[in-house]
Every structure is written in C-alpha cells, then in structure tokens.
Short mmCIF file of C-alpha atoms and ligand atoms in Angstrom, two decimals:
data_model
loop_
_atom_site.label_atom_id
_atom_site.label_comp_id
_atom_site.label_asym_id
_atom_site.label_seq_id
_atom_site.Cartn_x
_atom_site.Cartn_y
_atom_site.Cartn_z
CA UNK L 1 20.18 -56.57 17.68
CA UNK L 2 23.07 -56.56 15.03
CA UNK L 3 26.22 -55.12 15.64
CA UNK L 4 25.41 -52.31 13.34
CA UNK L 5 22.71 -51.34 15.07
CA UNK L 6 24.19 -51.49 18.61
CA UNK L 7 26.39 -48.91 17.86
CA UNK L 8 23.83 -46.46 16.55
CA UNK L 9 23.24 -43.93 19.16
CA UNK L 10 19.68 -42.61 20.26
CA UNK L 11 20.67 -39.27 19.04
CA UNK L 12 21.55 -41.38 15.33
CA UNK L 13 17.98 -42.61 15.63
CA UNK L 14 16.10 -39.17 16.67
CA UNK L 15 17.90 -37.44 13.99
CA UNK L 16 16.26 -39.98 11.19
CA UNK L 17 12.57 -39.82 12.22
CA UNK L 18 12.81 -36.13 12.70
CA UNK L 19 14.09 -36.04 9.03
CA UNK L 20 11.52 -38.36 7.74
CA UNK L 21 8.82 -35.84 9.69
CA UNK L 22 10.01 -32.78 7.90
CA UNK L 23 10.66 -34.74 5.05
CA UNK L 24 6.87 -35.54 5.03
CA UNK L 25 5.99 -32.19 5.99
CA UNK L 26 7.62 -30.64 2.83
CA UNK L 27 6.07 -33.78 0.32
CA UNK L 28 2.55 -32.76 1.26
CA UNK L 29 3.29 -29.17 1.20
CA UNK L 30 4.20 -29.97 -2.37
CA UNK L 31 1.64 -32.15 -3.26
CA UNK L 32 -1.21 -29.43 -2.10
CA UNK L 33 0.15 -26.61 -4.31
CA UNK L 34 -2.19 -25.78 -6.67
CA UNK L 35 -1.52 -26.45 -10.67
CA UNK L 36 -0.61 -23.02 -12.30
CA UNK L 37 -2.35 -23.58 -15.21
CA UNK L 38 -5.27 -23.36 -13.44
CA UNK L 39 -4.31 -20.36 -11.43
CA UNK L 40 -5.76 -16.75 -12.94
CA UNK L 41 -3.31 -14.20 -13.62
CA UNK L 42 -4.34 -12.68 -10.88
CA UNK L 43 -3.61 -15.40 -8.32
CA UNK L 44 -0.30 -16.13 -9.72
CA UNK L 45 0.49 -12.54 -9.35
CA UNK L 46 -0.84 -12.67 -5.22
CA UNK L 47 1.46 -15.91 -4.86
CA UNK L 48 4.71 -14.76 -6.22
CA UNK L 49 4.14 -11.04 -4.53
CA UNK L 50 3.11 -12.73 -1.25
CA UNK L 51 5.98 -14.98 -1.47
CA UNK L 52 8.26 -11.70 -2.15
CA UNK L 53 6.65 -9.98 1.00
CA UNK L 54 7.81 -12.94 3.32
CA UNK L 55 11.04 -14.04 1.80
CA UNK L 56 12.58 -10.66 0.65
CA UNK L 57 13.06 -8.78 4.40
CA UNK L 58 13.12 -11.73 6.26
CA UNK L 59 14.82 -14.58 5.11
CA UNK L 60 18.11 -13.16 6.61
CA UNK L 61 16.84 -12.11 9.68
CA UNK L 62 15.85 -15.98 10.31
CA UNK L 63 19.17 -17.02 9.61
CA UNK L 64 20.67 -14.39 11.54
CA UNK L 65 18.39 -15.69 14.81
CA UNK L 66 19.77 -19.03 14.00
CA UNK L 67 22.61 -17.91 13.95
CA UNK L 68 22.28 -16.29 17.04
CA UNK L 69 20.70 -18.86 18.93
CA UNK L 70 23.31 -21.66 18.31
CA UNK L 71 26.52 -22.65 19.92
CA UNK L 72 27.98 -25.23 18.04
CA UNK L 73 30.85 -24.92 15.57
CA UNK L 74 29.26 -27.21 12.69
CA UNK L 75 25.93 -24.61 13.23
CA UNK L 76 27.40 -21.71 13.63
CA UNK L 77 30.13 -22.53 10.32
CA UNK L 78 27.13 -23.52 8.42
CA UNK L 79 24.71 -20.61 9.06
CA UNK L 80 27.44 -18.09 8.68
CA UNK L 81 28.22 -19.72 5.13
CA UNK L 82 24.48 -19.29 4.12
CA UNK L 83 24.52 -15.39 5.44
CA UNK L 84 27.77 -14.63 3.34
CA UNK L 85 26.06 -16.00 0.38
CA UNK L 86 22.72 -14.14 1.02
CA UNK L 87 24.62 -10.78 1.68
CA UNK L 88 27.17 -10.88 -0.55
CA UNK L 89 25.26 -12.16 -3.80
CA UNK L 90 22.38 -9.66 -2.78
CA UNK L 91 19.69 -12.67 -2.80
CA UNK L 92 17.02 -9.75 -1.78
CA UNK L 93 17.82 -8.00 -4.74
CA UNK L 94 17.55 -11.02 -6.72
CA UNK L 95 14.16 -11.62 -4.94
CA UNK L 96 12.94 -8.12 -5.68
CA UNK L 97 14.28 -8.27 -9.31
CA UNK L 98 11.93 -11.61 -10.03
CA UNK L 99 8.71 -10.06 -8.72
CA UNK L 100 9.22 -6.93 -10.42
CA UNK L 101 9.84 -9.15 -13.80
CA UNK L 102 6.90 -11.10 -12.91
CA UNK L 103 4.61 -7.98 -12.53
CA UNK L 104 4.11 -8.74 -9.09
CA UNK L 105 5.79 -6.36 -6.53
CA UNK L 106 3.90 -6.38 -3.18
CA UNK L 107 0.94 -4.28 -2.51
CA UNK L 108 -0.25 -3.11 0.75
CA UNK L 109 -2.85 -5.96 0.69
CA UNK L 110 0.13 -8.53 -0.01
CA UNK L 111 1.65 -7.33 3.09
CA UNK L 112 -1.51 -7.62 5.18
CA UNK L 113 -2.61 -11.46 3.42
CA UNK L 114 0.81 -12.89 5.34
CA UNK L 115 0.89 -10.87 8.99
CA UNK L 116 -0.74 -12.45 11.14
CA UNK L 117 1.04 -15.98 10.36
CA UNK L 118 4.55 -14.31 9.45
CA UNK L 119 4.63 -12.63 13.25
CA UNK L 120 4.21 -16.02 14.26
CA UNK L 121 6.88 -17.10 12.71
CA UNK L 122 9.16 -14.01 13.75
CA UNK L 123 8.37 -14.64 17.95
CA UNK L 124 9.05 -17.98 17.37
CA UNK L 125 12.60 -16.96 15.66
CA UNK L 126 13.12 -14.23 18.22
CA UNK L 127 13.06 -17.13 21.35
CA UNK L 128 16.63 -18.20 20.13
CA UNK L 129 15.68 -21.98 20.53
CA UNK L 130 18.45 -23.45 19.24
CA UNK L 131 17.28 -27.19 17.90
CA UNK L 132 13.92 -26.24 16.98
CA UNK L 133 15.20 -22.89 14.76
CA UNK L 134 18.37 -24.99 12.88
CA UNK L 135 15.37 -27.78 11.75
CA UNK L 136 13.26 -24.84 10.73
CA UNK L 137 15.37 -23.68 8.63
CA UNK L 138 16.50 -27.21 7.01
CA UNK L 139 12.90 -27.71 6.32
CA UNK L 140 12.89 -24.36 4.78
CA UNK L 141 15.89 -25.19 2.49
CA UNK L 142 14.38 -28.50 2.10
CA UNK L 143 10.96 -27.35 0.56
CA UNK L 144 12.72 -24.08 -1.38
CA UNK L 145 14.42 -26.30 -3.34
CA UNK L 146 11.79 -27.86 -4.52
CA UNK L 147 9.39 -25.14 -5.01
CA UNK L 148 11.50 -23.05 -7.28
CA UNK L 149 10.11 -24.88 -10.48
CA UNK L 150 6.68 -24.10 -9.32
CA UNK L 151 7.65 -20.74 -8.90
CA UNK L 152 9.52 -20.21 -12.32
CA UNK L 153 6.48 -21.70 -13.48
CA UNK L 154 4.23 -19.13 -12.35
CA UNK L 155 6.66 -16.07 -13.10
CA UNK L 156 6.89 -17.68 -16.99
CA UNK L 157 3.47 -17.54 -17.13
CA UNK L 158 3.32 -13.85 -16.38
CA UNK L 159 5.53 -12.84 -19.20
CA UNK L 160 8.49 -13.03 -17.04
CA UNK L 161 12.28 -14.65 -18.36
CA UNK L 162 14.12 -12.84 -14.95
CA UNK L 163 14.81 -16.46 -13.07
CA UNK L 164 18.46 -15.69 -11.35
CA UNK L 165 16.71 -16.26 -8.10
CA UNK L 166 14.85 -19.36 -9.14
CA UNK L 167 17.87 -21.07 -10.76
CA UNK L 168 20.18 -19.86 -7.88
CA UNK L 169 17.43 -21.27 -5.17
CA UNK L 170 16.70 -24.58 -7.45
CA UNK L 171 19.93 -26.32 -6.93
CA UNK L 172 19.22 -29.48 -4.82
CA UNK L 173 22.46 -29.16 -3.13
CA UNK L 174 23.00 -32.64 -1.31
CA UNK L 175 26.11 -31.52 0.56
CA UNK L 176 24.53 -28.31 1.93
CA UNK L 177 21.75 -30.66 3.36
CA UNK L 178 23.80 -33.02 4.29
CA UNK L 179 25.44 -30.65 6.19
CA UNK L 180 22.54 -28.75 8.04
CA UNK L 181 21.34 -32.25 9.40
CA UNK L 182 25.09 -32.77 10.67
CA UNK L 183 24.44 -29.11 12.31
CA UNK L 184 20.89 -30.06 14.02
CA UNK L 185 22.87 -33.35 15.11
CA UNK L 186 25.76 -31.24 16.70
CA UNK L 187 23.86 -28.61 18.33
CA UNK L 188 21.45 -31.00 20.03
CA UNK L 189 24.24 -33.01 21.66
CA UNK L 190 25.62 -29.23 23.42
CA UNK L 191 22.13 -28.07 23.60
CA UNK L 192 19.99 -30.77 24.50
CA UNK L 193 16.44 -29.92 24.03
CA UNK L 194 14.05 -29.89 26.80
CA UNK L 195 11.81 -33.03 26.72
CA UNK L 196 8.46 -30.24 27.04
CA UNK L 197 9.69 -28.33 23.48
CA UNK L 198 8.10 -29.14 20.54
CA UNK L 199 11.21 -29.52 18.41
CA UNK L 200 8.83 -28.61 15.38
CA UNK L 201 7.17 -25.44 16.48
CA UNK L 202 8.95 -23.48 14.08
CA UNK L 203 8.48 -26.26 11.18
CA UNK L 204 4.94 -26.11 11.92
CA UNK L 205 4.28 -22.06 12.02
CA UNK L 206 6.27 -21.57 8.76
CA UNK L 207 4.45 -24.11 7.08
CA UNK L 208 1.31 -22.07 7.90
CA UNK L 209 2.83 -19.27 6.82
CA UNK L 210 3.93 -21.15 3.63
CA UNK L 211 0.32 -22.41 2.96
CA UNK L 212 -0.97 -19.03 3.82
CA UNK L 213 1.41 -17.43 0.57
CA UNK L 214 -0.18 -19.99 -1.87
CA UNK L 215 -4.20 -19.90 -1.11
CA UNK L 216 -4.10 -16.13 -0.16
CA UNK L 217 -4.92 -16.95 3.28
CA UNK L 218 -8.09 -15.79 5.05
CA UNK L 219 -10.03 -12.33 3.68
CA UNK L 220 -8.40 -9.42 5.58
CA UNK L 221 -11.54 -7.78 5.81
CA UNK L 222 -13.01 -10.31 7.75
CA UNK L 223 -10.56 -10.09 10.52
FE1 FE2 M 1 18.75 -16.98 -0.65
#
C-alpha cells in the first residue's frame, strides 16, 4: 500500500463506488431513452406532460424532506441553497410555462400514468433517511442535467421555442456536484447509515419513476 492510499479513509473509498453506482445508474438511464425522432407527436407530448406531472409539485417537496432529514451543516447549507433558488426563481412556473409551450399540460391520464411509482417515491422521501435521500437527490441532479437536451429536443419538436427551464436545468454545474457529494460525505460521518439500509432505495424508486415518465408506464386500465 502507498502512502497515498494509506491515508484514504473507508468513508473516501465508499463515497467513490457509490458515485460510480449512480454514475452508472444515470448512463444507462440515458442510453435507454428513446430517439425523438422516432417518437409520435403524441408520445412526445405524454413524456414532457408526464415529466411536468412529477417534477412541477414535487421537486421541492423532495428537497424540502432532504432537507428535513439531514443534520449536517455542508447538507443542510447545500439543500437550503437549492430551495432558495427553486422558490425564489419560481422553477414551477418555469416548469409549467415549458409544457404549456410545448402543448403538453398534464391530463388526468398523465397524472394517473406516474402514481403508483411517484407514491413510491414520496414514502420513501417521507422516512427522513438521511444518506439514502441526499444521494437521491445527487443522482437526480446528476441525470437532470443531462436530460435537458433530450427534453428541449422533444419540446422543439412540438413547435415549442419556451426553453428557460431547459437552459436553466442544463448547466452541468461541477461545483454544485462537487458539492452535494461533499454533503453525502458529511452527513454519513454524523449519521452513519445502518449496515441493513439500502443506501440506494431512493436512487432505485426514482429511477422507476423516471423510466415510467419516458415509456408511459403500464396501461392504467389494466390495473
Ligand atoms: Fe429546479
């Protein structure tokens, strides 16, 4: 063992493979959307508007569990930067303003397409688990970043030039990741997770949920 190496902590170590997990988990997620040209009007329409039902009412009531749930200053600094920005820039608005550009405001069958695997995801938030919430949400901002070109894409292709919340959303900020990972690393040294949680419950459920927005998910009407 080098010096280097001696000094890196286990904590150093378990931080880097559970980035390279959710960085994995957002490359596929990427890799198995489908290519818009190919998409009908129609299905571009159901992806942006289910997309818009998720995001739009709940992407601050995420941050405001993990917010909730953690006790660290680098967490709880970090989070409460991202809520300020959300509130105060209106980022719902913006959301709502792109789908109703893109001819795609949510229907009533939207809504129903996402429930079952968006409740998931809201238990899951509403346990307040500290670790497993702060690396579900910088796997969230890890994929968003990302999928904003696919989503300008789409709205483009439905007559649509409204892209404030694209272009705000598509800004692969290094820093601000840098700095989430820093806050997953802080809060598990004061909050050490239990060796029975599965650190990437949440990961897992939203990516469900995320997969569920693109193919439509399973035929309400069959539930
Ligand atoms: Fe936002």
């Amino acid at each position: 063992m080098t010096s280097t190496a001696s000094v890196e902590t286990l904590d150093d170590l378990q931080i880097a493979s559970i980035q390279e997990r959710v960085g994995r988990a957002i490359d596929e997620l990427l890799a198995s959307l489908p290519d818009p040209a190919q998409l009908s009007a129609d299905q571009r329409r159901g992806l942006i508007a289910r997309y818009s039902a998720v995001l739009e009412g709940n992407f601050i009531y995420w941050m405001t569990g993990a917010y909730l749930a953690v006790r660290s200053e680098e967490a709880r600094s970090k989070i409460l930067e991202n809520l300020h920005e959300e509130v105060r820039d209106s980022h719902p608005n913006m959301l709502r303003k792109f789908a109703i550009a893109a001819h795609a405001v949510p229907t009533v069958a939207d809504a129903w397409a996402v429930y079952r695997d968006l409740t998931k995801v809201r238990l899951f938030i509403g346990r307040l688990s500290a670790a497993p919430l702060v690396l579900t949400m910088a796997f969230f901002e890890g994929f968003i970043q990302r999928f904003m070109a696919f989503l300008a894409d789409l709205a483009q292709r439905q007559g649509s030039t409204e892209m404030e919340y694209t272009d705000v959303h598509g800004v692969c900020d290094i820093t601000h990741t840098e700095e989430l990972w820093r806050s997953l690393e802080a809060e598990m040294a004061i909050n050490p997770v239990d060796p029975e949680t599965d650190i990437f419950e949440g990961m897992d459920l939203l990516r469900t949920l995320i997969e569920t927005i693109v193919d439509g998910g399973p035929d309400p009407r069959r539930n």
